[in-house]
Coordinates of C-alpha atoms in Angstrom, one line a residue:
X1 CA -11.4 -24.6 2.4
X2 CA -8.1 -23.6 3.9
X3 CA -7.6 -20.6 6.2
X4 CA -4.4 -19.3 4.6
X5 CA -5.4 -19.2 0.9
X6 CA -6.8 -15.9 -0.6
X7 CA -10.4 -16.2 -1.4
X8 CA -11.7 -15.2 -4.9
X9 CA -15.3 -15.0 -6.2
X10 CA -15.7 -16.1 -9.8
X11 CA -18.7 -15.2 -11.9
X12 CA -19.3 -17.4 -14.9
X13 CA -20.9 -15.5 -17.8
X14 CA -21.7 -16.0 -21.5
X15 CA -24.5 -16.8 -23.9
X16 CA -27.2 -19.4 -23.1
X17 CA -26.1 -22.9 -24.1
X18 CA -22.4 -21.9 -24.4
X19 CA -21.8 -24.7 -21.9
X20 CA -21.1 -22.6 -18.8
X21 CA -22.5 -25.1 -16.3
X22 CA -20.9 -28.1 -17.9
X23 CA -17.4 -26.4 -18.0
X24 CA -17.8 -25.1 -14.4
X25 CA -19.2 -28.4 -13.2
X26 CA -16.2 -30.2 -14.7
X27 CA -13.8 -27.8 -13.0
X28 CA -15.5 -28.2 -9.6
X29 CA -15.5 -32.0 -10.1
X30 CA -11.7 -32.0 -10.9
X31 CA -10.8 -29.7 -8.1
X32 CA -12.6 -31.4 -5.2
X33 CA -16.1 -29.9 -5.0
X34 CA -18.0 -33.1 -6.2
X35 CA -17.1 -36.8 -6.0
X36 CA -17.3 -39.4 -8.7
X37 CA -20.2 -41.2 -7.1
X38 CA -22.3 -38.0 -7.4
X39 CA -21.3 -37.5 -11.0
X40 CA -22.3 -41.1 -11.8
X41 CA -25.6 -40.6 -10.1
X42 CA -26.2 -37.4 -12.1
X43 CA -25.3 -39.2 -15.3
X44 CA -27.8 -41.9 -14.6
X45 CA -30.5 -39.3 -13.8
X46 CA -29.6 -37.2 -16.9
X47 CA -29.7 -40.3 -19.2
X48 CA -33.1 -41.3 -17.8
X49 CA -34.6 -38.0 -19.0
X50 CA -32.7 -38.0 -22.2
X51 CA -30.1 -35.3 -21.4
X52 CA -26.9 -37.4 -20.9
X53 CA -24.7 -34.6 -22.1
X54 CA -25.7 -32.5 -19.1
X55 CA -24.1 -34.6 -16.4
X56 CA -21.4 -32.1 -15.3
X57 CA -23.9 -29.2 -15.5
X58 CA -26.0 -31.1 -13.1
X59 CA -23.4 -30.5 -10.5
X60 CA -24.6 -26.9 -10.6
X61 CA -28.2 -27.2 -11.8
X62 CA -29.4 -29.4 -9.0
X63 CA -32.6 -27.7 -8.5
X64 CA -35.4 -29.9 -9.8
X65 CA -37.1 -27.3 -12.0
X66 CA -33.8 -26.3 -13.6
X67 CA -32.8 -29.9 -14.3
X68 CA -35.9 -30.4 -16.3
X69 CA -35.5 -27.2 -18.3
X70 CA -31.7 -27.6 -18.6
X71 CA -31.3 -23.9 -17.7
X72 CA -29.5 -22.4 -14.7
X73 CA -31.9 -20.1 -12.8
X74 CA -30.9 -18.9 -9.4
X75 CA -27.3 -17.9 -8.7
X76 CA -25.7 -21.0 -7.3
X77 CA -22.6 -20.9 -5.1
X78 CA -20.0 -23.7 -5.4
X79 CA -16.4 -24.0 -4.2
X80 CA -13.2 -25.3 -5.6
X81 CA -9.5 -24.8 -4.9
X82 CA -6.5 -24.0 -7.1
X83 CA -2.9 -24.2 -5.9
X84 CA -3.0 -20.5 -4.8
X85 CA -6.7 -19.6 -4.2
X86 CA -10.0 -20.8 -2.8
X87 CA -12.7 -20.0 -5.4
X88 CA -16.4 -19.5 -4.8
X89 CA -18.2 -19.9 -8.2
X90 CA -21.2 -17.8 -8.9
X91 CA -22.8 -19.4 -11.9
X92 CA -24.7 -16.5 -13.4
X93 CA -27.6 -17.5 -15.6
X94 CA -27.3 -16.9 -19.3
X95 CA -30.9 -16.8 -20.6
X96 CA -32.0 -13.2 -21.3
X97 CA -34.5 -12.7 -18.6
X98 CA -32.0 -13.7 -16.0
X99 CA -29.7 -10.7 -16.5
X100 CA -31.0 -9.0 -13.4
X101 CA -29.7 -12.0 -11.4
X102 CA -26.5 -11.7 -13.3
X103 CA -26.1 -8.1 -12.2
X104 CA -26.6 -8.9 -8.5
X105 CA -24.3 -11.9 -9.0
X106 CA -21.6 -10.0 -10.7
X107 CA -21.6 -7.2 -8.1
X108 CA -20.2 -9.9 -5.7
X109 CA -17.6 -11.2 -8.1
X110 CA -13.8 -10.5 -8.3
X111 CA -13.0 -12.3 -11.6
X112 CA -15.2 -13.3 -14.6
X113 CA -14.9 -16.5 -16.5
X114 CA -16.5 -15.9 -19.9
X115 CA -17.5 -19.1 -21.7
X116 CA -17.8 -18.7 -25.5
X117 CA -19.2 -21.4 -27.7
X118 CA -16.7 -22.4 -30.5
X119 CA -19.3 -24.3 -32.5
X120 CA -20.2 -23.0 -35.9
X121 CA -23.2 -20.7 -35.4
X122 CA -22.9 -20.9 -31.6
X123 CA -20.1 -18.2 -31.3
X124 CA -21.8 -16.0 -33.9
X125 CA -25.2 -16.2 -31.9
X126 CA -23.5 -15.2 -28.7
X127 CA -21.5 -12.2 -30.1
X128 CA -24.3 -10.9 -32.3
X129 CA -26.2 -7.7 -31.3
X130 CA -28.9 -9.8 -29.6
X131 CA -26.4 -12.2 -28.1
X132 CA -25.5 -12.1 -24.4
X133 CA -21.7 -12.4 -24.7
X134 CA -21.4 -8.7 -25.5
X135 CA -23.9 -7.6 -22.9
X136 CA -22.4 -9.8 -20.1
X137 CA -18.9 -8.5 -20.8
X138 CA -20.0 -4.8 -20.7
X139 CA -21.9 -5.4 -17.5
X140 CA -19.1 -7.3 -15.8
X141 CA -16.7 -4.4 -16.7
X142 CA -19.0 -1.6 -15.6
X143 CA -19.7 -3.5 -12.3
X144 CA -16.0 -3.5 -11.6
X145 CA -14.9 -7.0 -12.6
X146 CA -11.7 -6.1 -14.4
X147 CA -10.1 -9.5 -14.7
X148 CA -11.4 -12.1 -17.1
X149 CA -10.5 -15.6 -18.3
X150 CA -12.2 -16.5 -21.6
X151 CA -12.9 -20.2 -22.0
X152 CA -13.4 -21.0 -25.7
X153 CA -15.6 -24.0 -25.1
X154 CA -16.9 -26.9 -27.3
X155 CA -13.5 -27.2 -29.1
X156 CA -14.4 -30.9 -29.6
X157 CA -17.3 -29.7 -31.9
X158 CA -14.9 -28.0 -34.3
X159 CA -12.2 -30.8 -34.3
X160 CA -9.9 -28.7 -32.1
X161 CA -9.3 -26.3 -35.0
X162 CA -6.5 -23.8 -34.3
X163 CA -7.9 -21.4 -36.9
X164 CA -11.4 -21.4 -35.4
X165 CA -9.9 -20.7 -32.0
X166 CA -7.7 -17.8 -33.3
X167 CA -10.6 -16.3 -35.2
X168 CA -12.8 -16.3 -32.1
X169 CA -10.0 -15.0 -29.9
X170 CA -9.4 -12.1 -32.3
X171 CA -13.1 -11.1 -32.6
X172 CA -13.7 -11.4 -28.9
X173 CA -10.5 -9.4 -28.1
X174 CA -11.7 -6.6 -30.4
X175 CA -15.0 -6.4 -28.5
X176 CA -13.5 -6.7 -25.0
X177 CA -11.0 -3.8 -25.9
X178 CA -14.0 -1.6 -27.0
X179 CA -15.6 -2.3 -23.6
X180 CA -12.5 -1.3 -21.8
X181 CA -10.7 -4.6 -20.9
X182 CA -6.9 -4.7 -21.1
X183 CA -6.7 -7.8 -23.3
X184 CA -3.3 -9.5 -22.6
X185 CA -2.7 -8.0 -19.2
X186 CA -6.0 -8.8 -17.6
X187 CA -7.7 -11.2 -20.0
X188 CA -6.5 -14.8 -20.8
X189 CA -7.9 -17.0 -23.5
X190 CA -8.0 -20.8 -23.1
X191 CA -9.4 -23.4 -25.7
X192 CA -11.4 -26.1 -23.7
X193 CA -14.0 -28.8 -23.9
X194 CA -16.2 -28.7 -20.9
X195 CA -17.6 -32.1 -21.9
X196 CA -14.4 -33.9 -22.7
X197 CA -12.3 -32.1 -20.1
X198 CA -9.6 -30.7 -22.5
X199 CA -7.4 -28.1 -21.0
X200 CA -9.5 -27.8 -17.9
X201 CA -7.0 -29.0 -15.4
X202 CA -4.6 -30.9 -17.7
X203 CA -3.0 -30.0 -21.0
X204 CA -4.8 -31.7 -23.9
X205 CA -3.1 -33.6 -26.7
X206 CA -5.9 -32.5 -29.0
X207 CA -4.7 -28.9 -28.8
X208 CA -1.0 -29.5 -29.3
X209 CA -0.8 -26.2 -31.1
X210 CA -1.8 -24.3 -27.9
X211 CA 1.0 -23.5 -25.5
X212 CA -0.8 -21.4 -22.9
X213 CA -2.2 -22.2 -19.5
X214 CA -5.0 -24.7 -18.7
X215 CA -8.2 -23.2 -17.4
X216 CA -7.2 -23.9 -13.8
X217 CA -3.7 -22.4 -14.3
X218 CA -5.3 -19.3 -15.9
X219 CA -7.6 -18.8 -12.9
X220 CA -4.6 -19.4 -10.6
X221 CA -2.8 -16.6 -12.3
X222 CA -5.3 -13.8 -11.4
X223 CA -4.6 -11.1 -8.8
X224 CA -6.7 -11.1 -5.7
X225 CA -8.5 -7.8 -5.1
X226 CA -7.6 -5.5 -2.3
X227 CA -10.3 -5.8 0.4
X228 CA -11.1 -2.5 2.1
X229 CA -11.2 -3.7 5.7
X230 CA -10.4 -0.2 7.1
X231 CA -13.5 1.4 5.7
X232 CA -16.8 1.6 7.5
X233 CA -19.0 -1.6 7.4
X234 CA -21.3 -2.1 4.5
X235 CA -23.2 -5.3 3.8
X236 CA -25.9 -5.3 1.1
X237 CA -28.5 -7.8 2.2
X238 CA -29.2 -10.7 -0.2
X239 CA -31.7 -12.7 1.9
X240 CA -33.3 -12.7 5.3
X241 CA -34.1 -16.0 7.1
X242 CA -36.0 -16.9 10.2
X243 CA -34.2 -19.8 11.8
X244 CA -35.9 -21.7 14.5
X245 CA -34.2 -21.4 17.9
X246 CA -32.0 -18.6 16.6
X247 CA -34.2 -15.9 15.2
X248 CA -33.7 -13.4 12.4
X249 CA -30.7 -13.9 10.2
X250 CA -29.9 -11.5 7.3
X251 CA -27.3 -12.8 4.8
X252 CA -25.0 -10.8 2.6
X253 CA -21.5 -10.2 1.5
X254 CA -19.3 -7.9 3.6
X255 CA -18.2 -5.4 1.0
X256 CA -16.2 -3.1 3.3
X257 CA -15.3 -3.0 7.0
X258 CA -15.8 -5.9 9.5
X259 CA -18.8 -7.2 11.5
X260 CA -18.5 -8.6 15.0
X261 CA -21.0 -10.0 17.6
X262 CA -22.0 -7.3 20.1
X263 CA -21.9 -4.5 17.4
X264 CA -25.1 -2.4 16.9
X265 CA -25.9 -2.5 13.2
X266 CA -28.1 0.0 11.4
X267 CA -30.1 -1.1 8.4
X268 CA -30.7 1.4 5.6
X269 CA -33.0 2.8 4.2
X270 CA -35.3 1.9 7.2
X271 CA -32.9 3.2 9.9
X272 CA -33.7 0.2 12.1
X273 CA -31.0 -0.6 14.6
X274 CA -30.2 -4.0 16.2
X275 CA -27.5 -5.8 18.2
X276 CA -25.6 -8.6 16.4
X277 CA -25.7 -11.8 18.5
X278 CA -23.5 -14.0 16.3
X279 CA -21.9 -14.2 12.8
X280 CA -21.7 -17.4 10.8
X281 CA -19.7 -18.2 7.7
X282 CA -20.4 -21.7 6.2
X283 CA -22.0 -22.9 9.5
X284 CA -19.0 -21.8 11.5
X285 CA -19.4 -19.2 14.2
X286 CA -16.8 -16.4 13.9
X287 CA -15.8 -13.5 16.2
X288 CA -15.0 -11.2 13.2
X289 CA -15.9 -11.3 9.5
X290 CA -14.1 -9.1 7.0
X291 CA -14.6 -8.0 3.4
X292 CA -15.2 -10.5 0.6
X293 CA -17.0 -13.0 2.8
X294 CA -20.7 -14.0 2.6
X295 CA -22.0 -13.9 6.2
X296 CA -25.2 -14.7 8.0
X297 CA -25.6 -12.7 11.2
X298 CA -28.3 -13.1 13.9
X299 CA -29.9 -9.8 15.1
X300 CA -31.9 -9.2 18.2
X301 CA -35.5 -8.0 18.4
X302 CA -36.1 -7.4 14.6
X303 CA -38.8 -9.2 12.7
X304 CA -37.9 -10.9 9.3
X305 CA -40.4 -8.6 7.6
X306 CA -38.5 -5.5 8.8
X307 CA -35.4 -6.3 6.8
X308 CA -35.4 -7.0 3.1
X309 CA -33.1 -7.8 0.1
X310 CA -31.6 -4.5 -1.0
X311 CA -31.2 -3.1 2.5
X312 CA -27.6 -2.3 3.6
X313 CA -26.3 -3.1 7.1
X314 CA -23.7 -0.9 8.6
X315 CA -22.1 -0.1 12.0
X316 CA -24.5 2.3 13.8
X317 CA -21.5 3.9 15.6
X318 CA -19.3 4.4 12.6
X319 CA -20.5 6.4 9.6
X320 CA -23.7 4.4 9.2
X321 CA -25.5 3.9 5.9
X322 CA -28.7 5.9 5.3
X323 CA -31.4 6.3 2.6
X324 CA -30.6 8.8 -0.1
X325 CA -33.1 11.4 -1.4
X326 CA -31.2 11.7 -4.7
X327 CA -27.9 11.0 -6.3
X328 CA -25.7 12.2 -9.2
X329 CA -24.4 9.6 -11.5
X330 CA -22.4 9.2 -14.7
X331 CA -24.3 6.9 -17.0
X332 CA -23.5 5.3 -20.4
X333 CA -26.5 4.4 -22.6
X334 CA -25.8 1.2 -24.4
X335 CA -29.0 -0.4 -25.5
X336 CA -32.0 1.9 -25.5
X337 CA -34.2 1.9 -28.6
X338 CA -35.2 5.6 -28.4
X339 CA -34.3 8.8 -26.6
X340 CA -34.0 9.2 -22.8
X341 CA -35.3 12.5 -21.5
X342 CA -36.0 14.1 -18.1
X343 CA -38.7 12.2 -16.3
X344 CA -37.6 8.8 -17.6
X345 CA -38.2 6.3 -14.7
X346 CA -36.5 2.9 -15.2
X347 CA -35.5 0.3 -12.6
X348 CA -32.0 0.4 -11.4
X349 CA -30.1 -2.6 -10.0
X350 CA -27.5 -1.4 -7.5
X351 CA -25.8 -4.0 -5.2
X352 CA -28.8 -6.2 -4.2
X353 CA -31.4 -3.4 -4.5
X354 CA -33.9 -3.1 -7.3
X355 CA -35.7 0.2 -7.3
X356 CA -37.3 2.5 -9.9
X357 CA -35.5 5.9 -10.1
X358 CA -36.5 9.1 -12.0
X359 CA -34.1 11.1 -14.2
X360 CA -34.8 14.6 -12.8
X361 CA -32.0 16.3 -14.6
X362 CA -29.6 15.6 -17.5
X363 CA -26.7 17.9 -16.6
X364 CA -24.0 17.3 -19.1
X365 CA -23.2 15.0 -22.0
X366 CA -19.6 13.7 -22.0
X367 CA -17.1 12.4 -24.4
X368 CA -16.9 8.7 -23.4
X369 CA -13.2 8.3 -23.8
X370 CA -11.9 11.6 -22.4
X371 CA -14.7 12.4 -19.9
X372 CA -14.8 16.0 -21.2
X373 CA -18.1 17.9 -21.4
X374 CA -19.4 18.2 -24.9
X375 CA -22.9 19.6 -24.2
X376 CA -24.6 21.3 -21.1
X377 CA -28.2 20.4 -20.3
X378 CA -28.9 18.3 -23.4
X379 CA -32.5 17.6 -24.2
X380 CA -32.1 13.8 -24.5
X381 CA -29.6 10.9 -24.5
X382 CA -29.4 8.0 -26.9
X383 CA -27.3 4.9 -27.5
X384 CA -23.6 5.5 -27.1
X385 CA -24.0 8.7 -25.0
X386 CA -22.3 9.2 -21.7
X387 CA -23.8 11.8 -19.3
X388 CA -24.0 13.2 -15.8
X389 CA -27.5 12.9 -14.5
X390 CA -29.5 13.5 -11.3
X391 CA -31.7 10.6 -10.2
X392 CA -34.4 10.4 -7.5
X393 CA -35.5 7.0 -6.2
X394 CA -39.3 6.4 -6.2
X395 CA -39.1 4.4 -2.9
X396 CA -36.5 4.4 -0.1
X397 CA -33.0 3.3 -1.3
X398 CA -29.5 3.1 0.1
X399 CA -26.6 3.7 -2.3
X400 CA -23.1 5.2 -1.9
X401 CA -20.7 7.1 -4.1
X402 CA -18.5 4.8 -6.2
X403 CA -15.3 6.5 -5.0
X404 CA -16.1 5.7 -1.4
X405 CA -17.8 2.3 -1.6
X406 CA -17.4 0.9 -5.2
X407 CA -19.7 -2.1 -4.8
X408 CA -22.5 0.2 -3.6
X409 CA -21.8 2.8 -6.2
X410 CA -22.2 1.0 -9.6
X411 CA -25.6 0.1 -11.1
X412 CA -27.4 -1.1 -14.2
X413 CA -30.5 0.6 -15.6
X414 CA -33.1 -1.9 -16.8
X415 CA -36.1 -1.3 -19.0
X416 CA -38.1 -3.6 -21.3
X417 CA -36.4 -6.6 -19.8
X418 CA -32.9 -5.6 -20.8
X419 CA -30.0 -3.6 -19.6
X420 CA -30.3 -0.2 -21.3
X421 CA -27.5 1.7 -19.5
X422 CA -25.0 1.3 -16.8
X423 CA -23.6 3.9 -14.4
X424 CA -21.5 4.8 -11.4
X425 CA -22.6 7.1 -8.6
X426 CA -20.6 10.4 -8.2
X427 CA -22.3 11.8 -5.1
X428 CA -25.4 11.2 -2.9
X429 CA -27.7 13.4 -1.0
X430 CA -28.5 11.6 2.2
X431 CA -31.8 11.7 3.9
X432 CA -31.9 12.9 7.5
X433 CA -32.6 9.9 9.7
X434 CA -34.8 10.0 12.8
X435 CA -33.4 8.1 15.7
X436 CA -34.2 4.5 16.4
X437 CA -37.2 3.0 14.6
X438 CA -37.1 -0.5 15.8
X439 CA -40.9 -0.9 15.4
X440 CA -40.8 0.8 12.0
X441 CA -42.9 -0.2 9.1
X442 CA -40.9 -2.4 6.8

């Protein structure tokens, strides 16, 4: 990966079996992530277990269990380059129970590639009420992913029909506009075949009626996000490793600020402080790591059990992150079967944290489009309602206001194994932190 290209995180979303892994695998194969020998090996292995059509997907689904089920489970990170950018691909899983992974994955993404299945019945299943195409698009938008490339996949299954492509484009556009996307300015549609390779990196003769960009050109046409390097450091922790000979290494994406060896970091919500010994990005030791980069940093005198996924690392000497006792948020209810009242206690997924929070107050119901108050202290909320609510976490949690730290201020509310609402945090009430607690309970 070159030093001078801007770096963009791409999340791949869409309904199960829309061909996300195959399309993405083909893109990575064409743009330097995987060699022909590996693809040939995957093809042999896939044929042996009777899934020859999965060969490109195997680029991404190379965990054994996933190979056998033919489903992408954990969020895999792969890289490829376009003429202007270096991309890291976050292949977000499409099966329904993996939406939580998708939220934590999307919160690290700059651009979404939404793969829709053009086959008869396939598109309809994805865009239906139960389908995930709609849910993924709404989630991506609420979590701040405002740019999207829509790959209308499996065009080879519909004989590269221009009418089918235009119908799908029209229906998907209508839905994306409802969600809030600026279709045209921020959303590009491309007809592709992830299996045959049509319009992935080269124009296809099969779609001679299409004059727009290839998938790679569409991705190359996105605008890189502005990275807030001048803000205080915030790193939501994704994993913590114990590495022999080195010690405790938390890993996460720098969302704001910079981290350097020698700095004292404070972990929230625990309040534990530790000195950073070194910072590594892709096995390379660096003296400074800025926003948008996944970093592993080694900390002194802290046990692995004292840090966990969902913690937030910050600079102890510069506006450090702390636990919150409550927060006020604007939520939009999108998929709840009944009424939400005071005392409701669902799980919220915010950055990498996953904590149950109680609705202690429903302050105002709002008009979704204008933001104006339509009712004070309503008794309940139901589908389609937007409201200002007060929430109290049931166990220690670190979040921030959306205005100050967007990636730590947007969340999804999960209940009954689905996303029932999404929200952004307006303000937080911070807990008072006692000084150093290096021997704290985890």
